[in-house]
Amino acid sequence: MYVTADSGGSAPRPPRLPRPRSEIAAFQPYRTPPVKADVRIQANEWPEPNPAGHHITPQELDGVLLNRYPGRGDELRDVLAARWGTRPDQLILGNGSNELLLQVFLVFGGHGRKTLLFHPTYTMHGRLTVLAGGTVVEEMVGLPYELTKERALAAMAKARPEIVVFTTPNNPTGNTIDGDLILEIAERYPETLVLVDEAYSDFAGKTLVPRMDAYPNMVISKTFSKVLAAAGLRVGVLIVHPELINYFTAAALPYNVSTLTLAVATRIARDEASVQRRLALAAKERKRVYSALRRISAVDVFPSVTNFILFRLREGKPADVHARFLEQSVLIRDISMWPGCQGCLRASLGTPPENDRFIAALDAVFAAPAVPR
Ligand SMILES: Cc1ncc(COP(=O)(O)O)c(C=O)c1O
């Protein structure tokens, strides 16, 4: 207990400490507690080991000089611009795409400004909006996640947000949002910033990047954490129209991506053959895991084009089912507390042997009805 000097010890007062804004004081950390498991398919990462030494030799490391601040990442920008058909100066690099998403909300959101989200979706968009001082407006699409043009337009007309976010393919539902719907919103609301989160777009083989020229109010985020198999490297990219780029470059943190990261990321970005191999593997494994889940009568499974699959329990508690998977040393994600995800769990694709373990675990997990213990 903390006792102030003049209270005489009888009337404890709350300590006089700085307090954050009330909405921040109520925040819980995003991270889930560290849990040990043989099969870790809870975070939508790429499951195959990707050692840094595959990309950069000890000799090359000698050329990475840590005493100097990093450069602007021109080489990485050139490689990525060629990959996406943009200009290099349209790309903002970040320490993971979450950092860049925060930048979007800091620059275009903030106090008195609204972000429209279509739930269920990636929860960081809401958290980062609030962190930046803005207000979230939630439109509940529910499951299956089928966002219609009418619904999106009605929500826009009602909310009149400064920012609207479309995650496509969407996390946690695994399906895409119609690109024409997004473009129509961007066209009808030229003063709204349309943020398209394309973290999983390679898996879907669809992107709105080639359409950006005609929509200066659209920004697109990408990440190295999924098909590029580099979640640990922390690299994200924001693709911005030349009309808006100065707002982002002005607000960017200087030197936010390290020299070492830039060197490794450039190598990874050049390795298109690995991307194609991973896409083929993901498609094959997704089919296998999806079919296995479909055979379980206790769950509804939602079709996915990504490296993860969402399923919903018809009865029982997600926490119990999650615990039963863990008894089999398989760690999946209980997302039942996400808005619109009651009863839902999400499993990322593992390596083929890991997916075998997940599929084998299904029988044990769902052999008995999901009852609390
Ligand atoms: C939709 C979506 N966007 C962004 C991210 C964050 O990616 P990063 O690792 O680049 O911060 C994730 C991570 O799971 C995600 O699912």
mmCIF file of C-alpha atoms and ligand atoms in Angstrom:
data_model
loop_
_atom_site.group_PDB
_atom_site.id
_atom_site.type_symbol
_atom_site.label_atom_id
_atom_site.label_comp_id
_atom_site.label_asym_id
_atom_site.label_seq_id
_atom_site.Cartn_x
_atom_site.Cartn_y
_atom_site.Cartn_z
ATOM 1 C CA MET A 1 0.000 0.000 0.000
ATOM 2 C CA TYR A 2 1.153 3.561 -0.648
ATOM 3 C CA VAL A 3 0.666 6.031 2.215
ATOM 4 C CA THR A 4 1.200 9.782 1.805
ATOM 5 C CA ALA A 5 3.220 11.619 4.441
ATOM 6 C CA ASP A 6 0.353 13.849 5.591
ATOM 7 C CA SER A 7 -2.282 11.111 5.824
ATOM 8 C CA GLY A 8 -1.023 9.925 9.188
ATOM 9 C CA GLY A 9 -1.292 6.412 7.822
ATOM 10 C CA SER A 10 -5.049 6.297 8.388
ATOM 11 C CA ALA A 11 -6.468 7.539 5.093
ATOM 12 C CA PRO A 12 -4.575 6.029 2.172
ATOM 13 C CA ARG A 13 -4.909 8.051 -0.976
ATOM 14 C CA PRO A 14 -4.249 6.828 -4.459
ATOM 15 C CA PRO A 15 -0.649 7.485 -5.434
ATOM 16 C CA ARG A 16 -0.071 10.651 -7.405
ATOM 17 C CA LEU A 17 1.200 9.293 -10.660
ATOM 18 C CA PRO A 18 0.848 10.320 -14.264
ATOM 19 C CA ARG A 19 -2.212 8.767 -15.890
ATOM 20 C CA PRO A 20 -2.717 8.053 -19.566
ATOM 21 C CA ARG A 21 -5.955 8.905 -21.371
ATOM 22 C CA SER A 22 -8.769 6.808 -19.889
ATOM 23 C CA GLU A 23 -9.176 4.652 -23.004
ATOM 24 C CA ILE A 24 -5.485 3.732 -22.849
ATOM 25 C CA ALA A 25 -5.666 2.916 -19.125
ATOM 26 C CA ALA A 26 -8.200 0.199 -20.005
ATOM 27 C CA PHE A 27 -5.923 -1.382 -22.643
ATOM 28 C CA GLN A 28 -4.756 -4.976 -22.305
ATOM 29 C CA PRO A 29 -1.582 -6.173 -24.039
ATOM 30 C CA TYR A 30 -2.159 -7.716 -27.467
ATOM 31 C CA ARG A 31 0.285 -10.557 -26.919
ATOM 32 C CA THR A 32 -0.999 -13.910 -25.773
ATOM 33 C CA PRO A 33 0.860 -15.542 -22.855
ATOM 34 C CA PRO A 34 3.829 -17.674 -23.942
ATOM 35 C CA VAL A 35 2.741 -21.313 -24.079
ATOM 36 C CA LYS A 36 4.950 -24.250 -25.014
ATOM 37 C CA ALA A 37 3.727 -26.564 -27.770
ATOM 38 C CA ASP A 38 5.303 -28.776 -30.438
ATOM 39 C CA VAL A 39 2.966 -27.444 -33.108
ATOM 40 C CA ARG A 40 2.586 -23.664 -33.013
ATOM 41 C CA ILE A 41 -0.130 -22.641 -35.437
ATOM 42 C CA GLN A 42 -1.643 -19.705 -33.568
ATOM 43 C CA ALA A 43 -0.143 -16.590 -35.213
ATOM 44 C CA ASN A 44 -0.558 -16.969 -39.001
ATOM 45 C CA GLU A 45 3.204 -17.096 -39.475
ATOM 46 C CA TRP A 46 4.920 -19.128 -42.162
ATOM 47 C CA PRO A 47 5.771 -22.382 -40.344
ATOM 48 C CA GLU A 48 8.984 -23.508 -42.083
ATOM 49 C CA PRO A 49 12.215 -22.312 -40.432
ATOM 50 C CA ASN A 50 13.751 -19.374 -42.275
ATOM 51 C CA PRO A 51 17.238 -18.797 -40.825
ATOM 52 C CA ALA A 52 18.821 -15.396 -41.446
ATOM 53 C CA GLY A 53 21.999 -17.213 -42.528
ATOM 54 C CA HIS A 54 20.182 -18.417 -45.661
ATOM 55 C CA HIS A 55 20.012 -14.845 -46.872
ATOM 56 C CA ILE A 56 23.218 -13.188 -45.764
ATOM 57 C CA THR A 57 26.716 -14.642 -45.400
ATOM 58 C CA PRO A 58 29.173 -13.813 -42.597
ATOM 59 C CA GLN A 59 31.263 -11.927 -45.196
ATOM 60 C CA GLU A 60 28.263 -9.870 -46.222
ATOM 61 C CA LEU A 61 27.554 -9.123 -42.581
ATOM 62 C CA ASP A 62 30.961 -7.446 -42.449
ATOM 63 C CA GLY A 63 29.576 -4.898 -44.890
ATOM 64 C CA VAL A 64 26.671 -4.042 -42.581
ATOM 65 C CA LEU A 65 28.074 -1.152 -40.557
ATOM 66 C CA LEU A 66 26.223 -0.665 -37.314
ATOM 67 C CA ASN A 67 27.939 2.553 -36.232
ATOM 68 C CA ARG A 68 26.027 4.510 -38.897
ATOM 69 C CA TYR A 69 22.306 5.185 -38.988
ATOM 70 C CA PRO A 70 20.472 3.167 -41.648
ATOM 71 C CA GLY A 71 19.951 4.483 -45.163
ATOM 72 C CA ARG A 72 16.501 4.925 -46.737
ATOM 73 C CA GLY A 73 16.333 1.368 -48.016
ATOM 74 C CA ASP A 74 16.606 2.412 -51.669
ATOM 75 C CA GLU A 75 17.634 -1.043 -52.875
ATOM 76 C CA LEU A 76 14.754 -2.732 -51.060
ATOM 77 C CA ARG A 77 12.377 -0.091 -52.361
ATOM 78 C CA ASP A 78 13.578 -0.725 -55.939
ATOM 79 C CA VAL A 79 13.042 -4.478 -55.641
ATOM 80 C CA LEU A 80 9.575 -4.077 -54.144
ATOM 81 C CA ALA A 81 8.543 -1.392 -56.619
ATOM 82 C CA ALA A 82 9.468 -3.732 -59.479
ATOM 83 C CA ARG A 83 7.486 -6.536 -57.825
ATOM 84 C CA TRP A 84 4.347 -4.446 -57.392
ATOM 85 C CA GLY A 85 4.637 -2.121 -60.397
ATOM 86 C CA THR A 86 4.808 1.052 -58.294
ATOM 87 C CA ARG A 87 7.357 3.843 -58.094
ATOM 88 C CA PRO A 88 10.004 3.312 -55.393
ATOM 89 C CA ASP A 89 9.104 6.639 -53.780
ATOM 90 C CA GLN A 90 5.535 5.445 -53.203
ATOM 91 C CA LEU A 91 6.774 2.964 -50.600
ATOM 92 C CA ILE A 92 7.055 3.690 -46.881
ATOM 93 C CA LEU A 93 9.028 1.031 -44.998
ATOM 94 C CA GLY A 94 8.242 0.116 -41.424
ATOM 95 C CA ASN A 95 9.266 -2.131 -38.563
ATOM 96 C CA GLY A 96 6.401 -4.523 -39.350
ATOM 97 C CA SER A 97 3.146 -3.429 -40.925
ATOM 98 C CA ASN A 98 1.566 -2.756 -37.524
ATOM 99 C CA GLU A 99 3.905 0.207 -37.142
ATOM 100 C CA LEU A 100 2.732 1.577 -40.478
ATOM 101 C CA LEU A 101 -0.910 0.988 -39.622
ATOM 102 C CA LEU A 102 -0.353 3.064 -36.488
ATOM 103 C CA GLN A 103 1.192 5.742 -38.668
ATOM 104 C CA VAL A 104 -1.941 5.785 -40.838
ATOM 105 C CA PHE A 105 -4.134 6.316 -37.783
ATOM 106 C CA LEU A 106 -1.790 8.953 -36.345
ATOM 107 C CA VAL A 107 -1.698 10.926 -39.575
ATOM 108 C CA PHE A 108 -5.313 10.639 -40.737
ATOM 109 C CA GLY A 109 -7.092 9.698 -37.493
ATOM 110 C CA GLY A 110 -6.738 11.063 -33.995
ATOM 111 C CA HIS A 111 -8.963 13.107 -31.735
ATOM 112 C CA GLY A 112 -12.481 13.659 -33.072
ATOM 113 C CA ARG A 113 -11.863 11.440 -36.113
ATOM 114 C CA LYS A 114 -13.510 8.127 -36.910
ATOM 115 C CA THR A 115 -12.299 4.811 -38.298
ATOM 116 C CA LEU A 116 -14.925 2.500 -39.792
ATOM 117 C CA LEU A 117 -14.231 -1.227 -39.363
ATOM 118 C CA PHE A 118 -16.174 -4.184 -40.703
ATOM 119 C CA HIS A 119 -16.174 -6.930 -38.063
ATOM 120 C CA PRO A 120 -15.021 -9.559 -37.492
ATOM 121 C CA THR A 121 -11.620 -8.332 -38.583
ATOM 122 C CA TYR A 122 -8.021 -7.874 -37.454
ATOM 123 C CA THR A 123 -8.323 -6.364 -33.981
ATOM 124 C CA MET A 124 -5.206 -4.192 -34.238
ATOM 125 C CA HIS A 125 -6.982 -1.724 -36.521
ATOM 126 C CA GLY A 126 -9.346 -0.842 -33.686
ATOM 127 C CA ARG A 127 -6.622 -0.793 -31.046
ATOM 128 C CA LEU A 128 -4.340 1.418 -33.111
ATOM 129 C CA THR A 129 -7.185 3.805 -33.900
ATOM 130 C CA VAL A 130 -7.765 4.268 -30.169
ATOM 131 C CA LEU A 131 -4.038 4.486 -29.448
ATOM 132 C CA ALA A 132 -3.859 7.335 -31.951
ATOM 133 C CA GLY A 133 -6.703 9.088 -30.104
ATOM 134 C CA GLY A 134 -9.437 8.328 -32.626
ATOM 135 C CA THR A 135 -12.852 6.689 -32.407
ATOM 136 C CA VAL A 136 -13.844 3.317 -33.831
ATOM 137 C CA VAL A 137 -17.168 2.857 -35.601
ATOM 138 C CA GLU A 138 -18.012 -0.826 -35.873
ATOM 139 C CA GLU A 139 -20.175 -2.416 -38.534
ATOM 140 C CA MET A 140 -20.897 -6.042 -37.659
ATOM 141 C CA VAL A 141 -20.887 -8.152 -40.819
ATOM 142 C CA GLY A 142 -20.713 -11.399 -38.846
ATOM 143 C CA LEU A 143 -20.112 -14.901 -40.191
ATOM 144 C CA PRO A 144 -19.956 -15.896 -42.948
ATOM 145 C CA TYR A 145 -18.075 -12.687 -43.725
ATOM 146 C CA GLU A 146 -19.898 -11.461 -46.801
ATOM 147 C CA LEU A 147 -19.616 -7.701 -47.063
ATOM 148 C CA THR A 148 -22.001 -6.402 -49.714
ATOM 149 C CA LYS A 149 -21.665 -3.108 -51.551
ATOM 150 C CA GLU A 150 -25.029 -1.966 -50.176
ATOM 151 C CA ARG A 151 -23.967 -2.657 -46.628
ATOM 152 C CA ALA A 152 -20.587 -0.967 -47.017
ATOM 153 C CA LEU A 153 -22.139 2.104 -48.650
ATOM 154 C CA ALA A 154 -24.834 2.364 -45.981
ATOM 155 C CA ALA A 155 -22.220 2.126 -43.217
ATOM 156 C CA MET A 156 -20.127 4.824 -44.911
ATOM 157 C CA ALA A 157 -23.127 7.128 -45.306
ATOM 158 C CA LYS A 158 -24.024 6.696 -41.650
ATOM 159 C CA ALA A 159 -20.550 6.917 -40.108
ATOM 160 C CA ARG A 160 -18.894 9.439 -42.457
ATOM 161 C CA PRO A 161 -15.478 8.235 -41.255
ATOM 162 C CA GLU A 162 -12.110 9.869 -41.909
ATOM 163 C CA ILE A 163 -10.653 6.356 -42.365
ATOM 164 C CA VAL A 164 -12.246 3.111 -43.538
ATOM 165 C CA VAL A 165 -10.352 -0.177 -43.360
ATOM 166 C CA PHE A 166 -10.745 -3.217 -45.589
ATOM 167 C CA THR A 167 -8.651 -6.276 -44.790
ATOM 168 C CA THR A 168 -8.572 -8.511 -47.831
ATOM 169 C CA PRO A 169 -8.204 -11.395 -47.498
ATOM 170 C CA ASN A 170 -9.653 -10.804 -44.072
ATOM 171 C CA ASN A 171 -8.203 -12.037 -40.803
ATOM 172 C CA PRO A 172 -9.737 -14.072 -39.111
ATOM 173 C CA THR A 173 -12.283 -15.143 -41.740
ATOM 174 C CA GLY A 174 -9.797 -16.040 -44.502
ATOM 175 C CA ASN A 175 -11.893 -14.784 -47.427
ATOM 176 C CA THR A 176 -11.541 -11.757 -49.694
ATOM 177 C CA ILE A 177 -13.631 -8.602 -49.996
ATOM 178 C CA ASP A 178 -14.799 -7.665 -53.490
ATOM 179 C CA GLY A 179 -12.201 -5.281 -54.952
ATOM 180 C CA ASP A 180 -14.829 -3.336 -56.920
ATOM 181 C CA LEU A 181 -16.672 -2.622 -53.683
ATOM 182 C CA ILE A 182 -13.518 -1.090 -52.197
ATOM 183 C CA LEU A 183 -12.846 0.979 -55.319
ATOM 184 C CA GLU A 184 -16.415 2.241 -55.392
ATOM 185 C CA ILE A 185 -16.123 3.404 -51.779
ATOM 186 C CA ALA A 186 -12.818 5.100 -52.603
ATOM 187 C CA GLU A 187 -14.405 6.852 -55.568
ATOM 188 C CA ARG A 188 -17.566 7.949 -53.783
ATOM 189 C CA TYR A 189 -15.707 9.172 -50.689
ATOM 190 C CA PRO A 190 -12.597 10.924 -51.991
ATOM 191 C CA GLU A 191 -12.034 12.669 -48.649
ATOM 192 C CA THR A 192 -11.973 9.407 -46.695
ATOM 193 C CA LEU A 193 -8.688 7.551 -46.420
ATOM 194 C CA VAL A 194 -9.300 3.987 -47.634
ATOM 195 C CA LEU A 195 -6.808 1.675 -45.940
ATOM 196 C CA VAL A 196 -6.548 -1.730 -47.593
ATOM 197 C CA ASP A 197 -4.662 -4.256 -45.464
ATOM 198 C CA GLU A 198 -3.200 -6.784 -47.910
ATOM 199 C CA ALA A 199 -1.151 -8.806 -45.408
ATOM 200 C CA TYR A 200 -2.438 -12.049 -46.997
ATOM 201 C CA SER A 201 -3.040 -10.906 -50.584
ATOM 202 C CA ASP A 202 -0.342 -13.126 -52.136
ATOM 203 C CA PHE A 203 -2.223 -16.202 -50.964
ATOM 204 C CA ALA A 204 -5.334 -14.933 -52.740
ATOM 205 C CA GLY A 205 -3.434 -13.891 -55.878
ATOM 206 C CA LYS A 206 -5.335 -10.592 -55.815
ATOM 207 C CA THR A 207 -4.204 -7.054 -55.135
ATOM 208 C CA LEU A 208 -5.537 -3.544 -55.647
ATOM 209 C CA VAL A 209 -2.049 -2.071 -56.107
ATOM 210 C CA PRO A 210 -2.354 -1.823 -59.934
ATOM 211 C CA ARG A 211 -5.530 0.247 -59.437
ATOM 212 C CA MET A 212 -3.975 2.780 -57.059
ATOM 213 C CA ASP A 213 -3.135 5.444 -59.637
ATOM 214 C CA ALA A 214 -6.803 6.341 -60.065
ATOM 215 C CA TYR A 215 -7.552 6.390 -56.320
ATOM 216 C CA PRO A 216 -5.277 8.844 -54.491
ATOM 217 C CA ASN A 217 -7.183 8.310 -51.226
ATOM 218 C CA MET A 218 -6.323 4.579 -51.115
ATOM 219 C CA VAL A 219 -3.281 3.291 -49.195
ATOM 220 C CA ILE A 220 -2.295 -0.374 -49.148
ATOM 221 C CA SER A 221 -0.301 -2.158 -46.455
ATOM 222 C CA LYS A 222 1.867 -5.239 -47.023
ATOM 223 C CA THR A 223 4.000 -7.350 -44.730
ATOM 224 C CA PHE A 224 7.024 -9.653 -44.806
ATOM 225 C CA SER A 225 5.439 -11.695 -41.986
ATOM 226 C CA LYS A 226 3.292 -14.086 -44.013
ATOM 227 C CA VAL A 227 4.224 -15.556 -47.415
ATOM 228 C CA LEU A 228 7.700 -13.985 -47.206
ATOM 229 C CA ALA A 229 8.248 -16.090 -44.073
ATOM 230 C CA ALA A 230 9.912 -13.291 -42.120
ATOM 231 C CA ALA A 231 7.657 -12.365 -39.186
ATOM 232 C CA GLY A 232 10.740 -12.189 -36.966
ATOM 233 C CA LEU A 233 12.477 -9.686 -39.223
ATOM 234 C CA ARG A 234 9.727 -7.068 -38.744
ATOM 235 C CA VAL A 235 9.221 -5.455 -42.125
ATOM 236 C CA GLY A 236 6.067 -3.850 -43.421
ATOM 237 C CA VAL A 237 5.398 -1.621 -46.389
ATOM 238 C CA LEU A 238 2.802 1.056 -46.988
ATOM 239 C CA ILE A 239 2.055 1.871 -50.613
ATOM 240 C CA VAL A 240 0.850 5.432 -50.979
ATOM 241 C CA HIS A 241 -0.280 7.589 -53.902
ATOM 242 C CA PRO A 242 2.138 10.442 -54.748
ATOM 243 C CA GLU A 243 -0.594 12.946 -53.756
ATOM 244 C CA LEU A 244 -0.470 11.786 -50.121
ATOM 245 C CA ILE A 245 3.092 10.557 -49.754
ATOM 246 C CA ASN A 246 4.459 13.737 -48.163
ATOM 247 C CA TYR A 247 2.134 13.397 -45.175
ATOM 248 C CA PHE A 248 3.599 9.980 -44.495
ATOM 249 C CA THR A 249 7.239 10.801 -45.083
ATOM 250 C CA ALA A 250 6.883 13.858 -42.841
ATOM 251 C CA ALA A 251 5.385 11.796 -40.010
ATOM 252 C CA ALA A 252 7.679 8.758 -40.359
ATOM 253 C CA LEU A 253 10.084 7.968 -37.556
ATOM 254 C CA PRO A 254 13.635 8.462 -38.793
ATOM 255 C CA TYR A 255 15.740 5.305 -39.157
ATOM 256 C CA ASN A 256 12.878 3.006 -38.134
ATOM 257 C CA VAL A 257 14.155 0.029 -40.155
ATOM 258 C CA SER A 258 17.619 -1.179 -39.187
ATOM 259 C CA THR A 259 20.569 -1.574 -41.562
ATOM 260 C CA LEU A 260 20.631 -5.298 -40.852
ATOM 261 C CA THR A 261 16.917 -5.625 -41.517
ATOM 262 C CA LEU A 262 17.180 -3.732 -44.797
ATOM 263 C CA ALA A 263 20.018 -5.992 -45.967
ATOM 264 C CA VAL A 264 18.174 -9.228 -45.176
ATOM 265 C CA ALA A 265 14.799 -7.961 -46.404
ATOM 266 C CA THR A 266 16.288 -7.040 -49.783
ATOM 267 C CA ARG A 267 17.473 -10.616 -50.258
ATOM 268 C CA ILE A 268 14.136 -12.039 -49.184
ATOM 269 C CA ALA A 269 12.238 -9.711 -51.501
ATOM 270 C CA ARG A 270 14.279 -10.934 -54.483
ATOM 271 C CA ASP A 271 13.471 -14.583 -53.808
ATOM 272 C CA GLU A 272 10.334 -14.943 -55.910
ATOM 273 C CA ALA A 273 10.885 -18.701 -56.394
ATOM 274 C CA SER A 274 10.419 -19.308 -52.657
ATOM 275 C CA VAL A 275 7.206 -17.296 -52.686
ATOM 276 C CA GLN A 276 5.808 -19.416 -55.513
ATOM 277 C CA ARG A 277 6.821 -22.637 -53.753
ATOM 278 C CA ARG A 278 5.157 -21.496 -50.521
ATOM 279 C CA LEU A 279 1.976 -20.502 -52.318
ATOM 280 C CA ALA A 280 1.711 -23.949 -53.887
ATOM 281 C CA LEU A 281 2.373 -25.628 -50.543
ATOM 282 C CA ALA A 282 -0.175 -23.444 -48.751
ATOM 283 C CA ALA A 283 -2.842 -24.239 -51.341
ATOM 284 C CA LYS A 284 -2.224 -27.977 -50.974
ATOM 285 C CA GLU A 285 -2.126 -27.968 -47.177
ATOM 286 C CA ARG A 286 -5.141 -25.673 -46.891
ATOM 287 C CA LYS A 287 -7.210 -28.155 -48.860
ATOM 288 C CA ARG A 288 -6.111 -30.999 -46.623
ATOM 289 C CA VAL A 289 -6.718 -29.174 -43.326
ATOM 290 C CA TYR A 290 -10.021 -27.745 -44.546
ATOM 291 C CA SER A 291 -11.302 -31.197 -45.572
ATOM 292 C CA ALA A 292 -10.271 -32.635 -42.208
ATOM 293 C CA LEU A 293 -12.132 -29.884 -40.353
ATOM 294 C CA ARG A 294 -15.182 -30.345 -42.558
ATOM 295 C CA ARG A 295 -15.432 -33.927 -41.367
ATOM 296 C CA ILE A 296 -15.899 -32.735 -37.765
ATOM 297 C CA SER A 297 -19.612 -32.423 -37.159
ATOM 298 C CA ALA A 298 -19.099 -30.299 -34.036
ATOM 299 C CA VAL A 299 -17.782 -27.312 -36.021
ATOM 300 C CA ASP A 300 -18.667 -24.986 -38.886
ATOM 301 C CA VAL A 301 -15.637 -24.285 -41.074
ATOM 302 C CA PHE A 302 -15.244 -21.141 -43.170
ATOM 303 C CA PRO A 303 -13.566 -21.429 -46.580
ATOM 304 C CA SER A 304 -10.190 -19.697 -46.704
ATOM 305 C CA VAL A 305 -7.839 -18.496 -49.428
ATOM 306 C CA THR A 306 -5.073 -17.790 -46.894
ATOM 307 C CA ASN A 307 -2.611 -19.600 -44.622
ATOM 308 C CA PHE A 308 -5.169 -19.986 -41.810
ATOM 309 C CA ILE A 309 -8.650 -21.394 -41.308
ATOM 310 C CA LEU A 310 -11.462 -20.168 -39.069
ATOM 311 C CA PHE A 311 -13.902 -22.579 -37.478
ATOM 312 C CA ARG A 312 -16.799 -22.144 -35.067
ATOM 313 C CA LEU A 313 -17.984 -24.585 -32.433
ATOM 314 C CA ARG A 314 -21.594 -25.623 -32.681
ATOM 315 C CA GLU A 315 -21.558 -26.178 -28.930
ATOM 316 C CA GLY A 316 -19.128 -26.025 -26.027
ATOM 317 C CA LYS A 317 -16.522 -23.536 -24.963
ATOM 318 C CA PRO A 318 -13.661 -22.445 -27.226
ATOM 319 C CA ALA A 319 -11.331 -22.264 -24.199
ATOM 320 C CA ASP A 320 -11.952 -25.967 -23.479
ATOM 321 C CA VAL A 321 -11.364 -26.965 -27.080
ATOM 322 C CA HIS A 322 -8.224 -24.817 -27.152
ATOM 323 C CA ALA A 323 -6.998 -26.586 -23.999
ATOM 324 C CA ARG A 324 -7.680 -29.998 -25.516
ATOM 325 C CA PHE A 325 -5.590 -29.132 -28.557
ATOM 326 C CA LEU A 326 -2.846 -28.047 -26.176
ATOM 327 C CA GLU A 327 -3.013 -31.436 -24.445
ATOM 328 C CA GLN A 328 -1.999 -32.777 -27.872
ATOM 329 C CA SER A 329 0.793 -30.138 -27.919
ATOM 330 C CA VAL A 330 -0.982 -28.224 -30.683
ATOM 331 C CA LEU A 331 -1.331 -24.486 -30.057
ATOM 332 C CA ILE A 332 -4.105 -22.767 -32.018
ATOM 333 C CA ARG A 333 -5.762 -19.389 -31.376
ATOM 334 C CA ASP A 334 -8.900 -18.893 -29.337
ATOM 335 C CA ILE A 335 -10.374 -15.778 -30.919
ATOM 336 C CA SER A 336 -13.829 -16.147 -29.406
ATOM 337 C CA MET A 337 -13.416 -12.787 -27.639
ATOM 338 C CA TRP A 338 -12.919 -10.884 -30.930
ATOM 339 C CA PRO A 339 -16.027 -8.929 -31.951
ATOM 340 C CA GLY A 340 -18.326 -11.166 -33.999
ATOM 341 C CA CYS A 341 -16.289 -14.321 -33.293
ATOM 342 C CA GLN A 342 -18.286 -16.009 -30.532
ATOM 343 C CA GLY A 343 -17.417 -19.710 -30.439
ATOM 344 C CA CYS A 344 -14.552 -19.314 -32.924
ATOM 345 C CA LEU A 345 -11.036 -20.677 -33.094
ATOM 346 C CA ARG A 346 -8.409 -20.115 -35.753
ATOM 347 C CA ALA A 347 -5.646 -22.436 -36.906
ATOM 348 C CA SER A 348 -2.788 -21.396 -39.176
ATOM 349 C CA LEU A 349 -1.365 -23.862 -41.650
ATOM 350 C CA GLY A 350 1.706 -25.631 -40.320
ATOM 351 C CA THR A 351 4.316 -27.654 -42.169
ATOM 352 C CA PRO A 352 2.882 -30.876 -43.669
ATOM 353 C CA PRO A 353 3.949 -32.945 -40.610
ATOM 354 C CA GLU A 354 2.506 -30.275 -38.295
ATOM 355 C CA ASN A 355 -0.752 -30.366 -40.202
ATOM 356 C CA ASP A 356 -0.746 -34.147 -39.781
ATOM 357 C CA ARG A 357 -0.480 -33.543 -36.034
ATOM 358 C CA PHE A 358 -3.341 -31.026 -36.131
ATOM 359 C CA ILE A 359 -5.524 -33.403 -38.132
ATOM 360 C CA ALA A 360 -4.717 -36.303 -35.809
ATOM 361 C CA ALA A 361 -5.494 -34.078 -32.803
ATOM 362 C CA LEU A 362 -8.968 -33.341 -34.200
ATOM 363 C CA ASP A 363 -10.133 -36.852 -33.370
ATOM 364 C CA ALA A 364 -8.922 -36.628 -29.784
ATOM 365 C CA VAL A 365 -10.229 -33.099 -29.273
ATOM 366 C CA PHE A 366 -13.680 -33.710 -30.683
ATOM 367 C CA ALA A 367 -14.104 -37.330 -29.574
ATOM 368 C CA ALA A 368 -15.901 -36.145 -26.450
ATOM 369 C CA PRO A 369 -18.443 -33.329 -26.441
ATOM 370 C CA ALA A 370 -16.859 -29.988 -25.546
ATOM 371 C CA VAL A 371 -17.965 -29.646 -21.948
ATOM 372 C CA PRO A 372 -16.310 -27.558 -19.256
ATOM 373 C CA ARG A 373 -14.038 -29.446 -16.877
HETATM 374 C C1 LIG B 1 -4.453 -8.473 -41.358
HETATM 375 C C2 LIG B 1 -3.122 -8.273 -40.719
HETATM 376 N N1 LIG B 1 -2.481 -7.119 -40.905
HETATM 377 C C3 LIG B 1 -1.288 -6.890 -40.334
HETATM 378 C C4 LIG B 1 -0.683 -7.839 -39.538
HETATM 379 C C5 LIG B 1 0.605 -7.498 -38.845
HETATM 380 O O1 LIG B 1 1.684 -7.814 -39.561
HETATM 381 P P1 LIG B 1 3.154 -7.369 -39.148
HETATM 382 O O2 LIG B 1 3.813 -8.605 -38.653
HETATM 383 O O3 LIG B 1 3.727 -6.879 -40.438
HETATM 384 O O4 LIG B 1 3.091 -6.285 -38.122
HETATM 385 C C6 LIG B 1 -1.302 -9.062 -39.327
HETATM 386 C C7 LIG B 1 -0.663 -10.078 -38.479
HETATM 387 O O5 LIG B 1 -1.157 -11.115 -38.183
HETATM 388 C C8 LIG B 1 -2.563 -9.277 -39.922
HETATM 389 O O6 LIG B 1 -3.235 -10.415 -39.722
#
